[in-house]
Amino acid sequence: MSGKAKEKDSYLHKGMRRKLVETVRAKGITDERVLDALMKVPRHLFMDEAFLKYAYEDTAFQIGEGQTISQPYTVAYMTQLLEPEPGDKVLEIGTGSGYQACVLAQLVDKVYTIERHKKLFERATRMMKELGCRNVRTFYGDGYKGIPAFAPYDKIIVTAAAPEVPKALIEQLKPGGLMVIPYGEGETQVMLRIRKAEDGSLKMEKFDYFRFVPMLKGKVD
Ligand code: SAH
């Protein structure tokens, strides 16, 4: 984290964050690197200051434009499924607050993240600068199309409920790569992990159920 962010991250915040990490661990997250990354990223800075007391509870929270910052447990769960490696290039669909992108950025080489809401994109872009998350690049656009200019990606993470697995994302996934995507249109979505073999064939695994805001087409000014 850089200077400006450090000033806004007190011992009080760190103490609250340590408790949150223990809560997430108790719920079954075992990858120590993921738990470390959660400890490093000051989640309260991704939310309105008025809501500080919710920043270190294990819940999703409103961030404006009808969108939410994901629950820390969910962020940790998806990050663990993604099997992040230090050399990875990762694509995230649904920047939202930027929190998930910043957590991933602690574990991989480079994160490309795309958001369809202009206001959220602008805010997250500022946040990354303020926090010194230099290995995150933010984009404004429709995540159904991915970001072809920087493809292929070692890993792809979708943080909105996908009614289908977008074809463009499968194409932009490297052979040998992994995609984690909450799939389904109903109240809840099943977490899917898709592995693309070297020959391009796909293998799918199903995990737990979660509740996400929908992945929608097009962008919003
Ligand atoms: N990863 C975020 C969670 C955000 S919630 C965080 O850590 O805070 C999901 C986000 O996906 C919302 O901001 C929503 O606007 C965005 N989204 C939904 N459909 C999208 C699409 N097609 N392309 C890009 N972003 C999309």
PDB file of C-alpha atoms and ligand atoms in Angstrom:
ATOM      1  CA  MET A   1       0.000   0.000   0.000  1.00  0.00           C
ATOM      2  CA  SER A   2       1.222   3.529  -0.666  1.00  0.00           C
ATOM      3  CA  GLY A   3       1.625   6.541   1.633  1.00  0.00           C
ATOM      4  CA  LYS A   4      -1.828   8.086   1.440  1.00  0.00           C
ATOM      5  CA  ALA A   5      -3.570   4.771   2.085  1.00  0.00           C
ATOM      6  CA  LYS A   6      -1.230   3.916   4.947  1.00  0.00           C
ATOM      7  CA  GLU A   7      -2.233   7.111   6.794  1.00  0.00           C
ATOM      8  CA  LYS A   8      -5.875   6.090   6.605  1.00  0.00           C
ATOM      9  CA  ASP A   9      -5.211   2.568   7.875  1.00  0.00           C
ATOM     10  CA  SER A  10      -4.819   2.668  11.665  1.00  0.00           C
ATOM     11  CA  TYR A  11      -4.061   0.015  14.270  1.00  0.00           C
ATOM     12  CA  LEU A  12      -7.777  -0.044  14.988  1.00  0.00           C
ATOM     13  CA  HIS A  13      -8.517  -0.978  11.373  1.00  0.00           C
ATOM     14  CA  LYS A  14      -5.766  -3.593  11.360  1.00  0.00           C
ATOM     15  CA  GLY A  15      -7.156  -5.144  14.527  1.00  0.00           C
ATOM     16  CA  MET A  16     -10.649  -5.313  13.029  1.00  0.00           C
ATOM     17  CA  ARG A  17      -9.200  -6.793   9.874  1.00  0.00           C
ATOM     18  CA  ARG A  18      -7.301  -9.480  11.789  1.00  0.00           C
ATOM     19  CA  LYS A  19     -10.603 -10.578  13.380  1.00  0.00           C
ATOM     20  CA  LEU A  20     -12.269 -10.642   9.969  1.00  0.00           C
ATOM     21  CA  VAL A  21      -9.485 -12.838   8.595  1.00  0.00           C
ATOM     22  CA  GLU A  22      -9.984 -15.255  11.491  1.00  0.00           C
ATOM     23  CA  THR A  23     -13.733 -15.349  10.769  1.00  0.00           C
ATOM     24  CA  VAL A  24     -13.055 -16.146   7.113  1.00  0.00           C
ATOM     25  CA  ARG A  25     -10.553 -18.824   8.121  1.00  0.00           C
ATOM     26  CA  ALA A  26     -13.084 -20.372  10.520  1.00  0.00           C
ATOM     27  CA  LYS A  27     -15.570 -20.590   7.628  1.00  0.00           C
ATOM     28  CA  GLY A  28     -13.181 -22.873   5.768  1.00  0.00           C
ATOM     29  CA  ILE A  29     -10.666 -20.841   3.755  1.00  0.00           C
ATOM     30  CA  THR A  30      -7.329 -22.637   4.056  1.00  0.00           C
ATOM     31  CA  ASP A  31      -4.976 -20.933   1.575  1.00  0.00           C
ATOM     32  CA  GLU A  32      -2.665 -18.858   3.773  1.00  0.00           C
ATOM     33  CA  ARG A  33      -1.632 -16.623   0.896  1.00  0.00           C
ATOM     34  CA  VAL A  34      -5.263 -15.687   0.314  1.00  0.00           C
ATOM     35  CA  LEU A  35      -5.754 -14.945   4.023  1.00  0.00           C
ATOM     36  CA  ASP A  36      -2.560 -12.830   3.983  1.00  0.00           C
ATOM     37  CA  ALA A  37      -3.852 -10.871   1.005  1.00  0.00           C
ATOM     38  CA  LEU A  38      -7.113 -10.193   2.870  1.00  0.00           C
ATOM     39  CA  MET A  39      -5.042  -8.936   5.804  1.00  0.00           C
ATOM     40  CA  LYS A  40      -3.097  -6.578   3.552  1.00  0.00           C
ATOM     41  CA  VAL A  41      -5.979  -4.806   1.824  1.00  0.00           C
ATOM     42  CA  PRO A  42      -7.765  -2.089   3.848  1.00  0.00           C
ATOM     43  CA  ARG A  43     -11.376  -2.932   2.930  1.00  0.00           C
ATOM     44  CA  HIS A  44     -12.749   0.154   4.721  1.00  0.00           C
ATOM     45  CA  LEU A  45     -11.142   2.402   2.094  1.00  0.00           C
ATOM     46  CA  PHE A  46     -13.337   0.812  -0.599  1.00  0.00           C
ATOM     47  CA  MET A  47     -16.509   1.882   1.213  1.00  0.00           C
ATOM     48  CA  ASP A  48     -18.041   5.173   2.282  1.00  0.00           C
ATOM     49  CA  GLU A  49     -16.462   6.380   5.549  1.00  0.00           C
ATOM     50  CA  ALA A  50     -19.887   6.513   7.190  1.00  0.00           C
ATOM     51  CA  PHE A  51     -20.083   2.721   7.018  1.00  0.00           C
ATOM     52  CA  LEU A  52     -16.802   1.923   8.729  1.00  0.00           C
ATOM     53  CA  LYS A  53     -18.424  -0.415  11.198  1.00  0.00           C
ATOM     54  CA  TYR A  54     -19.606  -2.645   8.361  1.00  0.00           C
ATOM     55  CA  ALA A  55     -16.258  -2.690   6.554  1.00  0.00           C
ATOM     56  CA  TYR A  56     -14.899  -5.460   8.768  1.00  0.00           C
ATOM     57  CA  GLU A  57     -18.036  -7.515   9.111  1.00  0.00           C
ATOM     58  CA  ASP A  58     -18.246 -10.521   6.851  1.00  0.00           C
ATOM     59  CA  THR A  59     -21.076  -9.139   4.708  1.00  0.00           C
ATOM     60  CA  ALA A  60     -21.636  -7.629   1.281  1.00  0.00           C
ATOM     61  CA  PHE A  61     -22.434  -3.913   1.301  1.00  0.00           C
ATOM     62  CA  GLN A  62     -23.968  -1.226  -0.942  1.00  0.00           C
ATOM     63  CA  ILE A  63     -21.456   0.834  -2.955  1.00  0.00           C
ATOM     64  CA  GLY A  64     -23.931   2.886  -5.028  1.00  0.00           C
ATOM     65  CA  GLU A  65     -25.487   2.383  -8.487  1.00  0.00           C
ATOM     66  CA  GLY A  66     -27.400  -0.556  -6.978  1.00  0.00           C
ATOM     67  CA  GLN A  67     -24.158  -2.564  -6.731  1.00  0.00           C
ATOM     68  CA  THR A  68     -22.314  -4.166  -3.842  1.00  0.00           C
ATOM     69  CA  ILE A  69     -18.821  -4.864  -2.561  1.00  0.00           C
ATOM     70  CA  SER A  70     -18.687  -8.657  -2.220  1.00  0.00           C
ATOM     71  CA  GLN A  71     -18.649 -10.425   1.131  1.00  0.00           C
ATOM     72  CA  PRO A  72     -15.035 -11.010   2.272  1.00  0.00           C
ATOM     73  CA  TYR A  73     -15.687 -14.761   2.589  1.00  0.00           C
ATOM     74  CA  THR A  74     -16.890 -14.840  -1.028  1.00  0.00           C
ATOM     75  CA  VAL A  75     -13.837 -12.874  -2.200  1.00  0.00           C
ATOM     76  CA  ALA A  76     -11.557 -15.313  -0.351  1.00  0.00           C
ATOM     77  CA  TYR A  77     -13.488 -18.354  -1.649  1.00  0.00           C
ATOM     78  CA  MET A  78     -13.261 -17.275  -5.288  1.00  0.00           C
ATOM     79  CA  THR A  79      -9.637 -16.198  -4.953  1.00  0.00           C
ATOM     80  CA  GLN A  80      -8.743 -19.599  -3.490  1.00  0.00           C
ATOM     81  CA  LEU A  81     -10.550 -21.443  -6.327  1.00  0.00           C
ATOM     82  CA  LEU A  82      -8.583 -19.403  -8.838  1.00  0.00           C
ATOM     83  CA  GLU A  83      -5.298 -20.931  -7.550  1.00  0.00           C
ATOM     84  CA  PRO A  84      -3.416 -17.636  -7.995  1.00  0.00           C
ATOM     85  CA  GLU A  85       0.257 -17.901  -8.966  1.00  0.00           C
ATOM     86  CA  PRO A  86       2.789 -15.028  -8.804  1.00  0.00           C
ATOM     87  CA  GLY A  87       3.260 -14.930 -12.585  1.00  0.00           C
ATOM     88  CA  ASP A  88      -0.451 -14.942 -13.483  1.00  0.00           C
ATOM     89  CA  LYS A  89      -2.237 -12.444 -15.684  1.00  0.00           C
ATOM     90  CA  VAL A  90      -5.842 -12.268 -14.457  1.00  0.00           C
ATOM     91  CA  LEU A  91      -9.000 -10.790 -15.965  1.00  0.00           C
ATOM     92  CA  GLU A  92     -11.804  -9.735 -13.610  1.00  0.00           C
ATOM     93  CA  ILE A  93     -15.341  -8.984 -14.824  1.00  0.00           C
ATOM     94  CA  GLY A  94     -17.208  -6.561 -12.501  1.00  0.00           C
ATOM     95  CA  THR A  95     -14.732  -4.181 -10.827  1.00  0.00           C
ATOM     96  CA  GLY A  96     -17.381  -2.735  -8.501  1.00  0.00           C
ATOM     97  CA  SER A  97     -15.481  -1.191  -5.587  1.00  0.00           C
ATOM     98  CA  GLY A  98     -12.143  -2.593  -6.787  1.00  0.00           C
ATOM     99  CA  TYR A  99     -11.694  -4.629  -3.602  1.00  0.00           C
ATOM    100  CA  GLN A 100     -11.516  -8.081  -5.227  1.00  0.00           C
ATOM    101  CA  ALA A 101      -9.089  -6.746  -7.852  1.00  0.00           C
ATOM    102  CA  CYS A 102      -6.829  -5.323  -5.157  1.00  0.00           C
ATOM    103  CA  VAL A 103      -6.882  -8.590  -3.166  1.00  0.00           C
ATOM    104  CA  LEU A 104      -5.918 -10.517  -6.322  1.00  0.00           C
ATOM    105  CA  ALA A 105      -3.212  -7.975  -7.109  1.00  0.00           C
ATOM    106  CA  GLN A 106      -1.384  -9.038  -3.927  1.00  0.00           C
ATOM    107  CA  LEU A 107      -1.069 -12.578  -5.308  1.00  0.00           C
ATOM    108  CA  VAL A 108      -0.499 -12.339  -9.059  1.00  0.00           C
ATOM    109  CA  ASP A 109       1.533 -10.347 -11.565  1.00  0.00           C
ATOM    110  CA  LYS A 110      -1.185  -8.321 -13.239  1.00  0.00           C
ATOM    111  CA  VAL A 111      -4.958  -7.788 -12.931  1.00  0.00           C
ATOM    112  CA  TYR A 112      -7.136  -6.368 -15.727  1.00  0.00           C
ATOM    113  CA  THR A 113     -10.602  -5.480 -14.472  1.00  0.00           C
ATOM    114  CA  ILE A 114     -13.655  -4.218 -16.335  1.00  0.00           C
ATOM    115  CA  GLU A 115     -16.794  -2.440 -15.077  1.00  0.00           C
ATOM    116  CA  ARG A 116     -19.949  -1.433 -16.996  1.00  0.00           C
ATOM    117  CA  HIS A 117     -20.897   1.465 -14.653  1.00  0.00           C
ATOM    118  CA  LYS A 118     -18.886   4.564 -15.487  1.00  0.00           C
ATOM    119  CA  LYS A 119     -19.123   6.050 -11.973  1.00  0.00           C
ATOM    120  CA  LEU A 120     -17.915   2.851 -10.338  1.00  0.00           C
ATOM    121  CA  PHE A 121     -15.138   2.514 -12.906  1.00  0.00           C
ATOM    122  CA  GLU A 122     -13.961   6.061 -12.178  1.00  0.00           C
ATOM    123  CA  ARG A 123     -14.073   5.589  -8.415  1.00  0.00           C
ATOM    124  CA  ALA A 124     -12.228   2.253  -8.535  1.00  0.00           C
ATOM    125  CA  THR A 125      -9.597   3.735 -10.848  1.00  0.00           C
ATOM    126  CA  ARG A 126      -8.944   6.505  -8.288  1.00  0.00           C
ATOM    127  CA  MET A 127      -8.823   3.948  -5.473  1.00  0.00           C
ATOM    128  CA  MET A 128      -6.177   1.824  -7.184  1.00  0.00           C
ATOM    129  CA  LYS A 129      -4.004   4.922  -7.563  1.00  0.00           C
ATOM    130  CA  GLU A 130      -4.526   6.017  -3.967  1.00  0.00           C
ATOM    131  CA  LEU A 131      -3.789   2.539  -2.627  1.00  0.00           C
ATOM    132  CA  GLY A 132      -0.782   2.049  -4.840  1.00  0.00           C
ATOM    133  CA  CYS A 133      -2.289  -1.059  -6.462  1.00  0.00           C
ATOM    134  CA  ARG A 134      -0.044  -0.489  -9.454  1.00  0.00           C
ATOM    135  CA  ASN A 135      -0.518  -3.902 -11.029  1.00  0.00           C
ATOM    136  CA  VAL A 136      -4.268  -3.366 -11.552  1.00  0.00           C
ATOM    137  CA  ARG A 137      -5.520  -1.846 -14.798  1.00  0.00           C
ATOM    138  CA  THR A 138      -9.142  -0.706 -14.857  1.00  0.00           C
ATOM    139  CA  PHE A 139     -11.383  -0.623 -17.937  1.00  0.00           C
ATOM    140  CA  TYR A 140     -14.849   0.772 -18.651  1.00  0.00           C
ATOM    141  CA  GLY A 141     -16.930  -1.504 -20.852  1.00  0.00           C
ATOM    142  CA  ASP A 142     -19.023  -4.629 -21.234  1.00  0.00           C
ATOM    143  CA  GLY A 143     -17.391  -7.625 -19.597  1.00  0.00           C
ATOM    144  CA  TYR A 144     -19.335 -10.042 -21.820  1.00  0.00           C
ATOM    145  CA  LYS A 145     -16.746  -9.103 -24.444  1.00  0.00           C
ATOM    146  CA  GLY A 146     -13.779  -9.490 -22.112  1.00  0.00           C
ATOM    147  CA  ILE A 147     -10.672  -7.424 -22.917  1.00  0.00           C
ATOM    148  CA  PRO A 148      -9.328  -8.955 -26.140  1.00  0.00           C
ATOM    149  CA  ALA A 149      -6.417  -6.511 -26.374  1.00  0.00           C
ATOM    150  CA  PHE A 150      -4.606  -8.162 -23.446  1.00  0.00           C
ATOM    151  CA  ALA A 151      -5.754 -11.774 -23.956  1.00  0.00           C
ATOM    152  CA  PRO A 152      -5.036 -14.564 -23.322  1.00  0.00           C
ATOM    153  CA  TYR A 153      -5.374 -14.667 -19.514  1.00  0.00           C
ATOM    154  CA  ASP A 154      -4.102 -17.353 -17.151  1.00  0.00           C
ATOM    155  CA  LYS A 155      -7.168 -16.887 -14.972  1.00  0.00           C
ATOM    156  CA  ILE A 156     -10.572 -15.210 -15.347  1.00  0.00           C
ATOM    157  CA  ILE A 157     -12.863 -14.311 -12.444  1.00  0.00           C
ATOM    158  CA  VAL A 158     -16.447 -13.121 -12.935  1.00  0.00           C
ATOM    159  CA  THR A 159     -17.928 -11.331  -9.906  1.00  0.00           C
ATOM    160  CA  ALA A 160     -21.527 -10.960 -11.133  1.00  0.00           C
ATOM    161  CA  ALA A 161     -24.200 -13.649 -11.659  1.00  0.00           C
ATOM    162  CA  ALA A 162     -23.760 -14.935 -15.206  1.00  0.00           C
ATOM    163  CA  PRO A 163     -26.834 -16.374 -16.986  1.00  0.00           C
ATOM    164  CA  GLU A 164     -24.423 -17.999 -19.461  1.00  0.00           C
ATOM    165  CA  VAL A 165     -20.674 -18.515 -19.701  1.00  0.00           C
ATOM    166  CA  PRO A 166     -19.674 -15.792 -22.174  1.00  0.00           C
ATOM    167  CA  LYS A 167     -18.043 -17.253 -25.267  1.00  0.00           C
ATOM    168  CA  ALA A 168     -15.558 -14.398 -25.532  1.00  0.00           C
ATOM    169  CA  LEU A 169     -14.264 -15.205 -22.057  1.00  0.00           C
ATOM    170  CA  ILE A 170     -13.704 -18.858 -22.928  1.00  0.00           C
ATOM    171  CA  GLU A 171     -11.783 -17.699 -25.998  1.00  0.00           C
ATOM    172  CA  GLN A 172      -9.648 -15.297 -23.965  1.00  0.00           C
ATOM    173  CA  LEU A 173      -8.694 -17.985 -21.430  1.00  0.00           C
ATOM    174  CA  LYS A 174      -5.231 -19.486 -21.955  1.00  0.00           C
ATOM    175  CA  PRO A 175      -4.998 -23.250 -22.552  1.00  0.00           C
ATOM    176  CA  GLY A 176      -4.188 -24.590 -19.087  1.00  0.00           C
ATOM    177  CA  GLY A 177      -6.095 -21.674 -17.540  1.00  0.00           C
ATOM    178  CA  LEU A 178      -8.932 -21.458 -15.014  1.00  0.00           C
ATOM    179  CA  MET A 179     -12.157 -19.467 -14.879  1.00  0.00           C
ATOM    180  CA  VAL A 180     -14.276 -18.987 -11.746  1.00  0.00           C
ATOM    181  CA  ILE A 181     -17.823 -17.807 -12.421  1.00  0.00           C
ATOM    182  CA  PRO A 182     -21.076 -17.724 -10.416  1.00  0.00           C
ATOM    183  CA  TYR A 183     -23.572 -19.245 -12.807  1.00  0.00           C
ATOM    184  CA  GLY A 184     -27.352 -19.034 -12.913  1.00  0.00           C
ATOM    185  CA  GLU A 185     -30.279 -16.631 -13.212  1.00  0.00           C
ATOM    186  CA  GLY A 186     -32.267 -17.488 -10.097  1.00  0.00           C
ATOM    187  CA  GLU A 187     -31.985 -16.203  -6.513  1.00  0.00           C
ATOM    188  CA  THR A 188     -28.683 -17.988  -6.046  1.00  0.00           C
ATOM    189  CA  GLN A 189     -25.850 -19.054  -8.308  1.00  0.00           C
ATOM    190  CA  VAL A 190     -23.607 -22.076  -8.263  1.00  0.00           C
ATOM    191  CA  MET A 191     -19.886 -21.341  -8.256  1.00  0.00           C
ATOM    192  CA  LEU A 192     -18.334 -22.951 -11.313  1.00  0.00           C
ATOM    193  CA  ARG A 193     -14.689 -23.542 -12.027  1.00  0.00           C
ATOM    194  CA  ILE A 194     -13.866 -24.137 -15.665  1.00  0.00           C
ATOM    195  CA  ARG A 195     -10.500 -25.583 -16.601  1.00  0.00           C
ATOM    196  CA  LYS A 196      -9.331 -25.200 -20.190  1.00  0.00           C
ATOM    197  CA  ALA A 197      -7.022 -28.055 -21.138  1.00  0.00           C
ATOM    198  CA  GLU A 198      -4.015 -27.595 -23.418  1.00  0.00           C
ATOM    199  CA  ASP A 199      -6.094 -29.065 -26.290  1.00  0.00           C
ATOM    200  CA  GLY A 200      -8.803 -26.443 -25.673  1.00  0.00           C
ATOM    201  CA  SER A 201     -11.341 -28.858 -24.139  1.00  0.00           C
ATOM    202  CA  LEU A 202     -13.232 -27.695 -21.030  1.00  0.00           C
ATOM    203  CA  LYS A 203     -13.724 -29.376 -17.687  1.00  0.00           C
ATOM    204  CA  MET A 204     -16.300 -28.052 -15.261  1.00  0.00           C
ATOM    205  CA  GLU A 205     -16.478 -28.360 -11.458  1.00  0.00           C
ATOM    206  CA  LYS A 206     -19.364 -27.182  -9.264  1.00  0.00           C
ATOM    207  CA  PHE A 207     -18.919 -25.684  -5.805  1.00  0.00           C
ATOM    208  CA  ASP A 208     -21.181 -23.888  -3.299  1.00  0.00           C
ATOM    209  CA  TYR A 209     -24.117 -21.546  -3.916  1.00  0.00           C
ATOM    210  CA  PHE A 210     -23.812 -17.757  -3.594  1.00  0.00           C
ATOM    211  CA  ARG A 211     -25.902 -14.677  -4.256  1.00  0.00           C
ATOM    212  CA  PHE A 212     -24.564 -12.116  -6.745  1.00  0.00           C
ATOM    213  CA  VAL A 213     -25.916  -9.046  -8.522  1.00  0.00           C
ATOM    214  CA  PRO A 214     -26.643  -9.886 -12.188  1.00  0.00           C
ATOM    215  CA  MET A 215     -24.138  -9.658 -15.013  1.00  0.00           C
ATOM    216  CA  LEU A 216     -25.829  -7.321 -17.483  1.00  0.00           C
ATOM    217  CA  LYS A 217     -25.084  -6.512 -21.111  1.00  0.00           C
ATOM    218  CA  GLY A 218     -23.853  -3.135 -22.372  1.00  0.00           C
ATOM    219  CA  LYS A 219     -22.473  -0.234 -20.361  1.00  0.00           C
ATOM    220  CA  VAL A 220     -24.006   2.581 -18.280  1.00  0.00           C
ATOM    221  CA  ASP A 221     -22.844   6.252 -18.339  1.00  0.00           C
TER     222      ASP A 221
HETATM  223  N1  SAH B   1     -15.682  -7.374  -7.564  1.00  0.00           N
HETATM  224  C1  SAH B   1     -16.521  -6.375  -6.945  1.00  0.00           C
HETATM  225  C2  SAH B   1     -17.942  -6.867  -6.759  1.00  0.00           C
HETATM  226  C3  SAH B   1     -18.838  -6.038  -7.547  1.00  0.00           C
HETATM  227  S1  SAH B   1     -20.524  -6.532  -7.739  1.00  0.00           S
HETATM  228  C4  SAH B   1     -15.943  -5.869  -5.633  1.00  0.00           C
HETATM  229  O1  SAH B   1     -14.960  -6.454  -5.153  1.00  0.00           O
HETATM  230  O2  SAH B   1     -16.417  -4.871  -5.119  1.00  0.00           O
HETATM  231  C5  SAH B   1     -20.539  -6.885  -9.477  1.00  0.00           C
HETATM  232  C6  SAH B   1     -20.147  -5.757 -10.405  1.00  0.00           C
HETATM  233  O3  SAH B   1     -20.241  -6.276 -11.732  1.00  0.00           O
HETATM  234  C7  SAH B   1     -21.060  -4.534 -10.354  1.00  0.00           C
HETATM  235  O4  SAH B   1     -20.282  -3.392 -10.113  1.00  0.00           O
HETATM  236  C8  SAH B   1     -21.687  -4.495 -11.759  1.00  0.00           C
HETATM  237  O5  SAH B   1     -21.916  -3.183 -12.240  1.00  0.00           O
HETATM  238  C9  SAH B   1     -20.642  -5.220 -12.596  1.00  0.00           C
HETATM  239  N2  SAH B   1     -21.122  -5.799 -13.836  1.00  0.00           N
HETATM  240  C10 SAH B   1     -22.288  -6.451 -14.093  1.00  0.00           C
HETATM  241  N3  SAH B   1     -22.351  -6.832 -15.385  1.00  0.00           N
HETATM  242  C11 SAH B   1     -21.174  -6.438 -15.960  1.00  0.00           C
HETATM  243  C12 SAH B   1     -20.639  -6.521 -17.294  1.00  0.00           C
HETATM  244  N4  SAH B   1     -21.301  -7.092 -18.302  1.00  0.00           N
HETATM  245  N5  SAH B   1     -19.413  -5.990 -17.520  1.00  0.00           N
HETATM  246  C13 SAH B   1     -18.718  -5.386 -16.531  1.00  0.00           C
HETATM  247  N6  SAH B   1     -19.177  -5.258 -15.276  1.00  0.00           N
HETATM  248  C14 SAH B   1     -20.399  -5.772 -14.993  1.00  0.00           C
END
